[in-house]
Amino acid sequence: MGLLTRSISSWGYVAVPINYKKQKDIGKAIKWLKKKGKKYGVDKDRIGIYGYSKGGRASAARALKGKRKEEVAAVVIVAGGTSSGVRKIHAGAPPFLLITAADDPVVNAE
């Protein structure tokens, strides 16, 4: 279990890290958590996703593409830039938190 997962868990949240190769893997993890999560104290209507860099971009794209039963309540992207999915955020999308460093040489924080 990674540092972030341990931190999130210590705050009283359930953190489920996944390894993915494609966006559909993220969707499968969301479906699984919605189906089996109650056993682990997960409220299926309050699932959020988090991703760092490429994982952040994939999470954003998945959240914006999501089918009704795969919807998430929130998305957090760290150092994911503003490419692809993030530029497609719309009024019906879940809340997004975008985190980047002011001095990131690749991603303009503005």
PDB file of C-alpha atoms in Angstrom:
ATOM      1  CA  MET A   1       0.000   0.000   0.000  1.00  0.00           C
ATOM      2  CA  GLY A   2       1.440   3.358  -1.022  1.00  0.00           C
ATOM      3  CA  LEU A   3       1.910   6.442   1.127  1.00  0.00           C
ATOM      4  CA  LEU A   4      -1.091   8.237  -0.368  1.00  0.00           C
ATOM      5  CA  THR A   5      -3.341   5.207   0.105  1.00  0.00           C
ATOM      6  CA  ARG A   6      -2.247   4.890   3.749  1.00  0.00           C
ATOM      7  CA  SER A   7      -2.839   8.619   4.314  1.00  0.00           C
ATOM      8  CA  ILE A   8      -6.304   8.534   2.773  1.00  0.00           C
ATOM      9  CA  SER A   9      -7.187   5.451   4.812  1.00  0.00           C
ATOM     10  CA  SER A  10      -5.997   7.121   8.027  1.00  0.00           C
ATOM     11  CA  TRP A  11      -8.458   9.964   7.367  1.00  0.00           C
ATOM     12  CA  GLY A  12     -11.362   7.512   7.416  1.00  0.00           C
ATOM     13  CA  TYR A  13     -11.713   6.991   3.689  1.00  0.00           C
ATOM     14  CA  VAL A  14     -11.416   3.774   1.742  1.00  0.00           C
ATOM     15  CA  ALA A  15      -8.623   3.896  -0.828  1.00  0.00           C
ATOM     16  CA  VAL A  16      -8.375   1.248  -3.519  1.00  0.00           C
ATOM     17  CA  PRO A  17      -5.253   1.527  -5.661  1.00  0.00           C
ATOM     18  CA  ILE A  18      -5.477  -0.074  -9.091  1.00  0.00           C
ATOM     19  CA  ASN A  19      -3.044  -0.897 -11.834  1.00  0.00           C
ATOM     20  CA  TYR A  20      -4.437  -0.209 -15.254  1.00  0.00           C
ATOM     21  CA  LYS A  21      -3.354  -0.546 -18.851  1.00  0.00           C
ATOM     22  CA  LYS A  22      -6.422   0.978 -20.513  1.00  0.00           C
ATOM     23  CA  GLN A  23      -9.255   3.306 -19.559  1.00  0.00           C
ATOM     24  CA  LYS A  24     -11.622   0.356 -19.538  1.00  0.00           C
ATOM     25  CA  ASP A  25      -9.639  -1.073 -16.604  1.00  0.00           C
ATOM     26  CA  ILE A  26     -10.560   2.033 -14.611  1.00  0.00           C
ATOM     27  CA  GLY A  27     -14.200   1.471 -15.551  1.00  0.00           C
ATOM     28  CA  LYS A  28     -13.981  -2.161 -14.430  1.00  0.00           C
ATOM     29  CA  ALA A  29     -12.541  -1.077 -11.069  1.00  0.00           C
ATOM     30  CA  ILE A  30     -15.368   1.437 -10.595  1.00  0.00           C
ATOM     31  CA  LYS A  31     -17.991  -1.210 -11.445  1.00  0.00           C
ATOM     32  CA  TRP A  32     -16.379  -3.684  -9.040  1.00  0.00           C
ATOM     33  CA  LEU A  33     -16.263  -1.126  -6.236  1.00  0.00           C
ATOM     34  CA  LYS A  34     -19.895  -0.167  -6.757  1.00  0.00           C
ATOM     35  CA  LYS A  35     -20.903  -3.841  -6.675  1.00  0.00           C
ATOM     36  CA  LYS A  36     -18.666  -5.118  -3.843  1.00  0.00           C
ATOM     37  CA  GLY A  37     -17.800  -1.930  -1.970  1.00  0.00           C
ATOM     38  CA  LYS A  38     -20.485  -2.146   0.710  1.00  0.00           C
ATOM     39  CA  LYS A  39     -18.526  -5.056   2.214  1.00  0.00           C
ATOM     40  CA  TYR A  40     -15.620  -2.609   2.731  1.00  0.00           C
ATOM     41  CA  GLY A  41     -17.667   0.332   3.965  1.00  0.00           C
ATOM     42  CA  VAL A  42     -17.868   2.090   0.589  1.00  0.00           C
ATOM     43  CA  ASP A  43     -20.838   4.273  -0.291  1.00  0.00           C
ATOM     44  CA  LYS A  44     -21.321   3.537  -3.995  1.00  0.00           C
ATOM     45  CA  ASP A  45     -22.655   7.045  -4.571  1.00  0.00           C
ATOM     46  CA  ARG A  46     -19.534   8.712  -3.132  1.00  0.00           C
ATOM     47  CA  ILE A  47     -16.740   7.112  -5.133  1.00  0.00           C
ATOM     48  CA  GLY A  48     -14.050   9.457  -6.358  1.00  0.00           C
ATOM     49  CA  ILE A  49     -11.041   8.724  -8.533  1.00  0.00           C
ATOM     50  CA  TYR A  50      -7.498  10.036  -8.285  1.00  0.00           C
ATOM     51  CA  GLY A  51      -4.649   9.883 -10.726  1.00  0.00           C
ATOM     52  CA  TYR A  52      -1.133  11.201 -11.060  1.00  0.00           C
ATOM     53  CA  SER A  53       0.271  12.317 -14.429  1.00  0.00           C
ATOM     54  CA  LYS A  54      -0.897   9.863 -17.106  1.00  0.00           C
ATOM     55  CA  GLY A  55      -3.190   8.251 -14.526  1.00  0.00           C
ATOM     56  CA  GLY A  56      -4.776  11.643 -13.911  1.00  0.00           C
ATOM     57  CA  ARG A  57      -5.448  12.142 -17.592  1.00  0.00           C
ATOM     58  CA  ALA A  58      -6.896   8.627 -17.854  1.00  0.00           C
ATOM     59  CA  SER A  59      -9.078   9.222 -14.775  1.00  0.00           C
ATOM     60  CA  ALA A  60     -10.389  12.490 -16.221  1.00  0.00           C
ATOM     61  CA  ALA A  61     -11.180  10.905 -19.556  1.00  0.00           C
ATOM     62  CA  ARG A  62     -12.901   7.972 -17.856  1.00  0.00           C
ATOM     63  CA  ALA A  63     -14.988  10.200 -15.575  1.00  0.00           C
ATOM     64  CA  LEU A  64     -16.143  12.278 -18.535  1.00  0.00           C
ATOM     65  CA  LYS A  65     -16.883   9.205 -20.630  1.00  0.00           C
ATOM     66  CA  GLY A  66     -18.515   7.223 -17.820  1.00  0.00           C
ATOM     67  CA  LYS A  67     -21.755   5.406 -18.279  1.00  0.00           C
ATOM     68  CA  ARG A  68     -24.497   5.908 -15.706  1.00  0.00           C
ATOM     69  CA  LYS A  69     -23.489   2.981 -13.476  1.00  0.00           C
ATOM     70  CA  GLU A  70     -19.822   3.979 -13.637  1.00  0.00           C
ATOM     71  CA  GLU A  71     -20.290   7.572 -12.548  1.00  0.00           C
ATOM     72  CA  VAL A  72     -17.969   8.935  -9.929  1.00  0.00           C
ATOM     73  CA  ALA A  73     -18.635  11.686  -7.396  1.00  0.00           C
ATOM     74  CA  ALA A  74     -15.304  13.507  -7.829  1.00  0.00           C
ATOM     75  CA  VAL A  75     -12.001  13.468  -9.706  1.00  0.00           C
ATOM     76  CA  VAL A  76      -8.565  14.537  -8.446  1.00  0.00           C
ATOM     77  CA  ILE A  77      -5.728  14.992 -10.932  1.00  0.00           C
ATOM     78  CA  VAL A  78      -2.164  15.654  -9.812  1.00  0.00           C
ATOM     79  CA  ALA A  79       0.405  16.801 -12.393  1.00  0.00           C
ATOM     80  CA  GLY A  80      -1.857  15.604 -15.169  1.00  0.00           C
ATOM     81  CA  GLY A  81      -1.751  18.685 -17.315  1.00  0.00           C
ATOM     82  CA  THR A  82      -4.695  20.052 -19.207  1.00  0.00           C
ATOM     83  CA  SER A  83      -4.674  17.727 -22.152  1.00  0.00           C
ATOM     84  CA  SER A  84      -7.463  15.575 -23.524  1.00  0.00           C
ATOM     85  CA  GLY A  85     -10.196  14.932 -20.947  1.00  0.00           C
ATOM     86  CA  VAL A  86      -9.656  17.961 -18.731  1.00  0.00           C
ATOM     87  CA  ARG A  87     -10.513  20.319 -21.562  1.00  0.00           C
ATOM     88  CA  LYS A  88     -13.841  18.517 -21.943  1.00  0.00           C
ATOM     89  CA  ILE A  89     -15.141  19.218 -18.426  1.00  0.00           C
ATOM     90  CA  HIS A  90     -18.774  20.296 -18.705  1.00  0.00           C
ATOM     91  CA  ALA A  91     -21.572  21.418 -16.389  1.00  0.00           C
ATOM     92  CA  GLY A  92     -22.819  17.844 -15.837  1.00  0.00           C
ATOM     93  CA  ALA A  93     -19.374  16.480 -14.974  1.00  0.00           C
ATOM     94  CA  PRO A  94     -18.384  15.511 -11.438  1.00  0.00           C
ATOM     95  CA  PRO A  95     -16.312  18.076  -9.506  1.00  0.00           C
ATOM     96  CA  PHE A  96     -12.638  18.150 -10.520  1.00  0.00           C
ATOM     97  CA  LEU A  97      -9.629  19.160  -8.432  1.00  0.00           C
ATOM     98  CA  LEU A  98      -6.555  19.853 -10.562  1.00  0.00           C
ATOM     99  CA  ILE A  99      -3.236  20.069  -8.709  1.00  0.00           C
ATOM    100  CA  THR A 100       0.031  21.180 -10.278  1.00  0.00           C
ATOM    101  CA  ALA A 101       3.137  23.004  -9.121  1.00  0.00           C
ATOM    102  CA  ALA A 102       3.509  26.679  -9.975  1.00  0.00           C
ATOM    103  CA  ASP A 103       7.024  25.997 -11.260  1.00  0.00           C
ATOM    104  CA  ASP A 104       6.195  22.853 -13.248  1.00  0.00           C
ATOM    105  CA  PRO A 105       8.310  23.097 -16.425  1.00  0.00           C
ATOM    106  CA  VAL A 106       5.817  21.058 -18.464  1.00  0.00           C
ATOM    107  CA  VAL A 107       2.380  22.152 -17.249  1.00  0.00           C
ATOM    108  CA  ASN A 108       1.432  25.827 -17.075  1.00  0.00           C
ATOM    109  CA  ALA A 109      -0.397  26.299 -13.766  1.00  0.00           C
ATOM    110  CA  GLU A 110      -2.502  29.106 -15.238  1.00  0.00           C
TER     111      GLU A 110
END
